[in-house]
XYZ file of C-alpha atoms in Angstrom:
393
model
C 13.674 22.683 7.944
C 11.919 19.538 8.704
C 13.565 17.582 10.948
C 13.827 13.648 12.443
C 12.890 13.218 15.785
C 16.262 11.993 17.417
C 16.988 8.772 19.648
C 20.266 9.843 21.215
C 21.183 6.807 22.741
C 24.660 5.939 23.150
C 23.984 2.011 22.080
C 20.963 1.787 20.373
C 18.555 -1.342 20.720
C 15.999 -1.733 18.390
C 12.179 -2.055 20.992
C 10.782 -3.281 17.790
C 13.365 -6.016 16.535
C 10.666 -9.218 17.744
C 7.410 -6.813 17.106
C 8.315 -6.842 13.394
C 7.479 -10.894 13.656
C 4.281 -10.473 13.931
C 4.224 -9.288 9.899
C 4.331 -13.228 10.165
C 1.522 -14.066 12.229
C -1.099 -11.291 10.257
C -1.789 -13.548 7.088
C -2.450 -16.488 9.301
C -5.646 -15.328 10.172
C -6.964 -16.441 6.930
C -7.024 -20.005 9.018
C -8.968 -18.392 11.738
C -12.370 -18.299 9.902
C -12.498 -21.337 8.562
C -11.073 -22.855 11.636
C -13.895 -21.406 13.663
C -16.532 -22.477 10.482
C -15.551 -26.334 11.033
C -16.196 -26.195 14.710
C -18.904 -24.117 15.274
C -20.406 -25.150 11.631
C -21.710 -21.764 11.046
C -20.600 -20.066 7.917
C -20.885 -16.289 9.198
C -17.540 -17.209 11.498
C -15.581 -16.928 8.207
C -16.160 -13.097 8.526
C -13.997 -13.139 11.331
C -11.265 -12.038 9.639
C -12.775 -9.611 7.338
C -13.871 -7.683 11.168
C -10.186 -8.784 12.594
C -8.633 -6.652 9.803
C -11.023 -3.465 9.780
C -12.736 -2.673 12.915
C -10.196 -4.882 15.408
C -7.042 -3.093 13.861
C -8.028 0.162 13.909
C -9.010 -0.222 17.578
C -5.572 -2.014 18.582
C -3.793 1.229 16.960
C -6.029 3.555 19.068
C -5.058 1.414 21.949
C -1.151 0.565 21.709
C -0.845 4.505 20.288
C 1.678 6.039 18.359
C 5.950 5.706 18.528
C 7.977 8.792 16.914
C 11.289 7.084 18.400
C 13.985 6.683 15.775
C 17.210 5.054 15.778
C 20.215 7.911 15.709
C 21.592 7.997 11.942
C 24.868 6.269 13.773
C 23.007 3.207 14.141
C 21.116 2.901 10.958
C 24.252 1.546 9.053
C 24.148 -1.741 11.092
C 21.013 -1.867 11.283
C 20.574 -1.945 7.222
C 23.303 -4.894 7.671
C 21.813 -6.745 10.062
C 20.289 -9.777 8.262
C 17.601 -10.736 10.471
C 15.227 -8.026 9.199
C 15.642 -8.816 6.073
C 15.085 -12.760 7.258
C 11.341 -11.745 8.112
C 10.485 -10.722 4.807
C 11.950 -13.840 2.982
C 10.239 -16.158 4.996
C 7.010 -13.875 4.884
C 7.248 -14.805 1.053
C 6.108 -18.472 1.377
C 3.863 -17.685 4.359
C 1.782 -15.430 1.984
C 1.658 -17.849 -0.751
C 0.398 -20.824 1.496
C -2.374 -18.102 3.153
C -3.545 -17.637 -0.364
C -2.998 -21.308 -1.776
C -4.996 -22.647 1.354
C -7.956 -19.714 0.982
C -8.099 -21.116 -2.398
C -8.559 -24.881 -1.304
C -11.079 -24.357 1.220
C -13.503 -22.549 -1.336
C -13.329 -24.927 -3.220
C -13.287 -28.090 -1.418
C -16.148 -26.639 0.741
C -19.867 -25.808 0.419
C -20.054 -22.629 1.263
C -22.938 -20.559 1.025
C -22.871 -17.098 -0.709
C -21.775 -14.831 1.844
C -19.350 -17.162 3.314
C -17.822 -17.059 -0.403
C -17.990 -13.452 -0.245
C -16.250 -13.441 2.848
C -13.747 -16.037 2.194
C -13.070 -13.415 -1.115
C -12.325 -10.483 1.000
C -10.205 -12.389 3.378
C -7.820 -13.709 0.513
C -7.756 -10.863 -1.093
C -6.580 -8.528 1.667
C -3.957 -11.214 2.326
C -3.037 -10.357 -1.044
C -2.922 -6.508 0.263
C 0.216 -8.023 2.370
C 1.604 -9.734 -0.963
C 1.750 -6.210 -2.894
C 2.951 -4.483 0.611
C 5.783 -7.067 0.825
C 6.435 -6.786 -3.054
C 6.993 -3.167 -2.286
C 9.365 -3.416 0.507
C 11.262 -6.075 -1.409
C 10.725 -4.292 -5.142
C 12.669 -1.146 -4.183
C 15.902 -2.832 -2.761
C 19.037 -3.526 -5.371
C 19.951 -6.868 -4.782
C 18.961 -9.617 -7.427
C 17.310 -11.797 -5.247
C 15.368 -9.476 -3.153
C 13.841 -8.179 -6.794
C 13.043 -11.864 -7.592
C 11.361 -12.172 -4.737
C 9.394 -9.164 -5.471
C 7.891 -10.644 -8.218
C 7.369 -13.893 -6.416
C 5.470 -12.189 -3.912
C 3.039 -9.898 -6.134
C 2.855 -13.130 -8.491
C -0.593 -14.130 -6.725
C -2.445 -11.094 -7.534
C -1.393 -10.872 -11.217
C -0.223 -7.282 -9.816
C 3.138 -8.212 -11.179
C 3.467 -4.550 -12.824
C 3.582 -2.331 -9.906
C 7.297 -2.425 -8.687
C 8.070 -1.273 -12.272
C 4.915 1.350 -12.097
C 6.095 2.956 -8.383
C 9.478 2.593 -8.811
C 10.016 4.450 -11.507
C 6.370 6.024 -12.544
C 4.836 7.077 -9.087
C 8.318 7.515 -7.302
C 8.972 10.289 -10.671
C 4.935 12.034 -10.539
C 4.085 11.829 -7.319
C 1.531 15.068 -5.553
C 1.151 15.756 -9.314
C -1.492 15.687 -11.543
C 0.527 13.533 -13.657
C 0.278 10.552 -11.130
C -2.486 8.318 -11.849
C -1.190 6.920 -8.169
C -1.969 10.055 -6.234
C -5.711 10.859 -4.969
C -7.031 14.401 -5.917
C -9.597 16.501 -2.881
C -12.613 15.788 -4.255
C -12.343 12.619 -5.787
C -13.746 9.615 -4.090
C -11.721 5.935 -3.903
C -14.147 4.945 -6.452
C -13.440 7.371 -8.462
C -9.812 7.630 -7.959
C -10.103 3.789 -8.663
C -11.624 4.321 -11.829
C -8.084 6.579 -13.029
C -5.584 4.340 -10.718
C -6.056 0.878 -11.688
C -5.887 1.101 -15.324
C -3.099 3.982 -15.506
C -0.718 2.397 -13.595
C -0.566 -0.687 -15.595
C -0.695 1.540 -18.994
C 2.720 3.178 -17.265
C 4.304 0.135 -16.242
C 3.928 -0.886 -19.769
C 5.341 2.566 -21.269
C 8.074 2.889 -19.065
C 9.399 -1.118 -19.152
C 8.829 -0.570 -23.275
C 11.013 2.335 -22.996
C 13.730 0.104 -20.714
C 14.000 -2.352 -23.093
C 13.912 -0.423 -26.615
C 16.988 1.274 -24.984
C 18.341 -2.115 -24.103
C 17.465 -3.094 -27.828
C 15.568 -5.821 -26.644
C 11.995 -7.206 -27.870
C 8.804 -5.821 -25.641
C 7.468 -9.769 -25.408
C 10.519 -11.489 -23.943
C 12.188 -12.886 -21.092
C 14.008 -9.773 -20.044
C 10.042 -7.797 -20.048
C 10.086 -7.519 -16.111
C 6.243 -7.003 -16.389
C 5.835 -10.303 -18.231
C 8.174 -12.475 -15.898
C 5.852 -12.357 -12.921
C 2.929 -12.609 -15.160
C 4.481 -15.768 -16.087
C 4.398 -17.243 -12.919
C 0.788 -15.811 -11.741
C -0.487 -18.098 -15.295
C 1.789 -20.842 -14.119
C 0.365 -20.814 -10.384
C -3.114 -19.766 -11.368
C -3.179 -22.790 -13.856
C -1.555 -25.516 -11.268
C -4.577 -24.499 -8.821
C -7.519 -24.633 -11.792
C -6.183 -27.939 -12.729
C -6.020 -29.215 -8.631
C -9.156 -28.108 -7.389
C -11.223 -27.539 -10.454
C -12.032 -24.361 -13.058
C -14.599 -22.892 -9.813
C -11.129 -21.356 -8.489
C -10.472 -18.905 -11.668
C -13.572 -16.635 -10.876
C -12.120 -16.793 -7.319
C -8.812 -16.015 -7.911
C -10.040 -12.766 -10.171
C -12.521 -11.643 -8.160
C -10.289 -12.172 -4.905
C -7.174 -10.393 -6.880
C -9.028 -7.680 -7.558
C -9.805 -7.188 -4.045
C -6.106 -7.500 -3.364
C -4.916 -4.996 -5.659
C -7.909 -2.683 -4.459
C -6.215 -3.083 -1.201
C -3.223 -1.430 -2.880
C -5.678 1.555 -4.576
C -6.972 2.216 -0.652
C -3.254 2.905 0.476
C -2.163 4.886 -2.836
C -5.536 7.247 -1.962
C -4.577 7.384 1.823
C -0.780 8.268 1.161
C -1.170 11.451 -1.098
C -4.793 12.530 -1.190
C -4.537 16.260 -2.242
C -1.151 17.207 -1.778
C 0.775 18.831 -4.380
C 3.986 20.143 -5.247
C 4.712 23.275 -6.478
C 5.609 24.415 -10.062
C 8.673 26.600 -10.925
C 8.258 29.134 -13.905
C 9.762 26.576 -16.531
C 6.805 24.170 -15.187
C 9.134 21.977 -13.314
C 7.702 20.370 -9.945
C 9.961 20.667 -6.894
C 11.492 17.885 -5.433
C 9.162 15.381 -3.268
C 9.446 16.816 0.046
C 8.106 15.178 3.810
C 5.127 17.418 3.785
C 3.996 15.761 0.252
C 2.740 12.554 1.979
C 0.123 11.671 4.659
C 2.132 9.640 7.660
C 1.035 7.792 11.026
C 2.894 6.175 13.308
C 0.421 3.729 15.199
C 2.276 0.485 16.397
C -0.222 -2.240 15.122
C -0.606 -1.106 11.613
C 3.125 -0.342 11.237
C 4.166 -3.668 12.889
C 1.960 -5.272 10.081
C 2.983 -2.723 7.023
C 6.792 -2.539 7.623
C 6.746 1.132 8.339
C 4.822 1.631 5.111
C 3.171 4.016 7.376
C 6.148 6.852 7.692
C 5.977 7.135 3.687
C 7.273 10.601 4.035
C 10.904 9.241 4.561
C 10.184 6.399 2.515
C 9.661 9.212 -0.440
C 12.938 10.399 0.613
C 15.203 7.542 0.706
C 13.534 4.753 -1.093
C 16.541 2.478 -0.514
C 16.007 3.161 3.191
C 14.840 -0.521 4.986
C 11.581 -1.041 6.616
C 13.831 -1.020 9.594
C 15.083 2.391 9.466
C 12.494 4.757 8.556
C 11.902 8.003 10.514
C 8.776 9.478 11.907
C 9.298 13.344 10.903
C 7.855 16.412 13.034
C 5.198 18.802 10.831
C 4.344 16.345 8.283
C 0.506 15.570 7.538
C -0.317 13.541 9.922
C -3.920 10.913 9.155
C -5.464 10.289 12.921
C -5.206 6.186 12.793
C -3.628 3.593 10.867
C -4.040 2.508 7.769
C -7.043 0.221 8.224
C -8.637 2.267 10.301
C -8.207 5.097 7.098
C -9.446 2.134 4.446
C -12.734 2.245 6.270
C -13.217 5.395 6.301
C -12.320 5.969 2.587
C -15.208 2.977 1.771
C -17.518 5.874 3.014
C -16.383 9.253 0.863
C -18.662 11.880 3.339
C -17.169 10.319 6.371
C -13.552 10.570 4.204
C -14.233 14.031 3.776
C -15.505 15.189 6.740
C -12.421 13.552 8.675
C -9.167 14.154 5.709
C -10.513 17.675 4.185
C -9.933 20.053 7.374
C -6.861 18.289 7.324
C -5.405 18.693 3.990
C -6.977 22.397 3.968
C -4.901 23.352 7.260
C -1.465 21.611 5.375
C -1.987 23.912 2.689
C -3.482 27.169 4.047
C -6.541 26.863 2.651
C -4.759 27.876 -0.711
C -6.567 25.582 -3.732
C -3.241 26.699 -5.808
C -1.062 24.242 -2.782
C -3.999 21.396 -3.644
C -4.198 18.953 -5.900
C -7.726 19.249 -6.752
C -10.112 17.039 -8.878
C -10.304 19.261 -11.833
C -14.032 18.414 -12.243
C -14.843 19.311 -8.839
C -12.121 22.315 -8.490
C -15.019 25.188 -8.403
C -17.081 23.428 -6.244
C -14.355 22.581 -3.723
C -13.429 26.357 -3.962
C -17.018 27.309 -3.371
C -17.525 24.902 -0.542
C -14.820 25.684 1.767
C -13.935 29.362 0.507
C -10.730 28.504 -0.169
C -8.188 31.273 -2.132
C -7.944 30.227 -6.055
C -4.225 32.111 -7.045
C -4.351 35.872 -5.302
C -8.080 36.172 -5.840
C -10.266 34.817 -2.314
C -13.521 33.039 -3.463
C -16.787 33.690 -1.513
């Protein structure tokens, strides 16, 4: 049996109570590069960021190293009630939508030449990677207003959908082949991109339609919880066209789809290839630890809100940011999360890194993989892996 690794303390204190602040301070560096532009009057200082969040990262979570600690299950009770966690991610609601109203403004009350564009693009829209990561933490708790918030939160990136699409779609299908949400061995981001993006809104539709036929309420009304934040998106979207001129729409798009690409590059990281078992009726097992990737480097986590130990987040998706445990003989991935977006930008570097990985987790047993059907004889071929009781040369 899997098991916690245990912080026996008598009276616990939290080391990362003031470390989670700096979830804060992250989307703030969207100031940084155009800070640096107006004094140094170069455009190329607007890439600062862009390097800040993947090749600085990584290195700080190579650096500052892992923490397995976990507070004893006595403490996590007052922990869940202490209100100053949840304090961070309120006021982290109206940091993130000043990051991405101000991104917004400078592009367009600037001349900026192409690249600095381009780089002022992948700057908001990885902010908007920290909209859809708070949306998550917020999405998946019961209170009414920390569900409002969700939507809030996700409203920037017209991403609106995906608390209704994990919560109840990729929460139900996930290591399956059923789970648009979970990467297959074999299949690049692109790819995996390609089958991602679309499906998951086509199941957030499906399974909110579903909600509210049982409700016996309309699709297109108030109580759609897919259309309420897509309300607000056309609401905000439309206040900033008619400020700073129609230039910001192709912005906004082009920078939202980074955003929500953001949120494709952790659903590949969390799952690629791992796959739960079928009984005889065809029934998957429960999700298990071992059915998602984990890390526990500092910098990344401090920044993700322990998106990182997804494994117990799987487990108890009620469970705060707070509270989640590191787990011994899970799949580890060797950095943090941005240091594991780079390297799924470049799929033979991905696969030369993940695939010795995943094919240790599972024996080396394609039946324990979930495997790109179009590649699944290749992959066999490749790495000689067993396909069901017959061994492949």
């Amino acid at each position: 049996m899997l098991q916690a690794t245990r912080n026996d303390d008598t009276t616990y204190r939290d080391r990362k109570r003031y470390a989670w602040l700096l979830s804060l301070v992250v989307p703030c560096t969207v100031a940084v590069g155009p800070a640096l532009m107006l004094w140094t009057g170069e455009a190329l200082a607007l890439w600062t960021p862009v390097a800040f969040f993947y090749l600085v990262a990584p290195l700080l979570d190579w650096l500052l190293g892992v923490d397995q600690s976990n507070p004893p299950e006595s403490a996590v009770p007052a922990l869940e009630r202490d209100r100053y966690y949840r304090r961070i991610t309120y006021l982290l609601v109206p940091v993130l939508w000043a990051a991405f109203i101000f991104s917004t403004w400078f592009v367009a009350t600037q001349t900026l030449p192409w690249h600095g564009v381009l780089a002022m693009v992948l700057t908001t829209g990885t902010v908007g990677g920290f909209c859809i990561n708070l949306g998550h933490e917020l999405g998946h708790k019961n209170s009414r207003l920390e569900r409002w918030l969700a939507k809030v939160v996700l409203a920037p990136t017209a991403y609106g959908h995906f608390f209704i699409e994990h919560n109840r779609g990729h929460h139900r299908d996930v290591a399956t082949p059923a789970d648009p949400a979970s990467s297959r061995m074999g299949e690049s981001i692109y790819r995996f991109a390609l089958r991602e993006m679309p499906g998951a809104l086509r199941r957030a539709w499906a399974l909110e339609k579903d909600r509210l036929a049982r409700q016996q309420q309309p699709q297109f009304s108030w109580h759609n919880e897919i259309l309420q934040p897509a309300l607000i998106t056309l609401l905000l979207w439309t206040a900033l066209a008619l400020w700073l001129g129609l230039f910001v729409l192709p912005f906004l798009v082009v920078a939202s789809f980074w955003a929500n690409f953001q949120l494709t590059s952790a659903n590949y990281v969390e799952h690629y290839g791992l796959l739960r078992t079928q009984d005889a009726s065809g029934r998957y097992e429960p999700c298990q630890p071992h059915h998602s990737w984990n890390s526990n480097h500092l910098f990344s986590n401090w920044a993700l809100f322990h998106l990182q130990r997804h494994s117990d987040h799987h487990a108890h998706p009620l469970r705060r940011y707070q509270s989640l445990r590191h787990f011994d003989h899970v799949p580890q991935l060797p950095i943090g999360y941005f240091g594991m977006f780079t390297l799924a930008y470049v799929p033979p570097l991905w696969r030369r890194v993940m695939d010795p990985r995943l094919l240790a987790m599972a024996g080396r047993d394609a039946t324990h993989i979930n495997i790109d059907p179009r590649q699944r004889a290749q992959v066999v071929r490749r790495y000689g892996l067993r396909d069901g009781a017959q061994p492949v040369g």
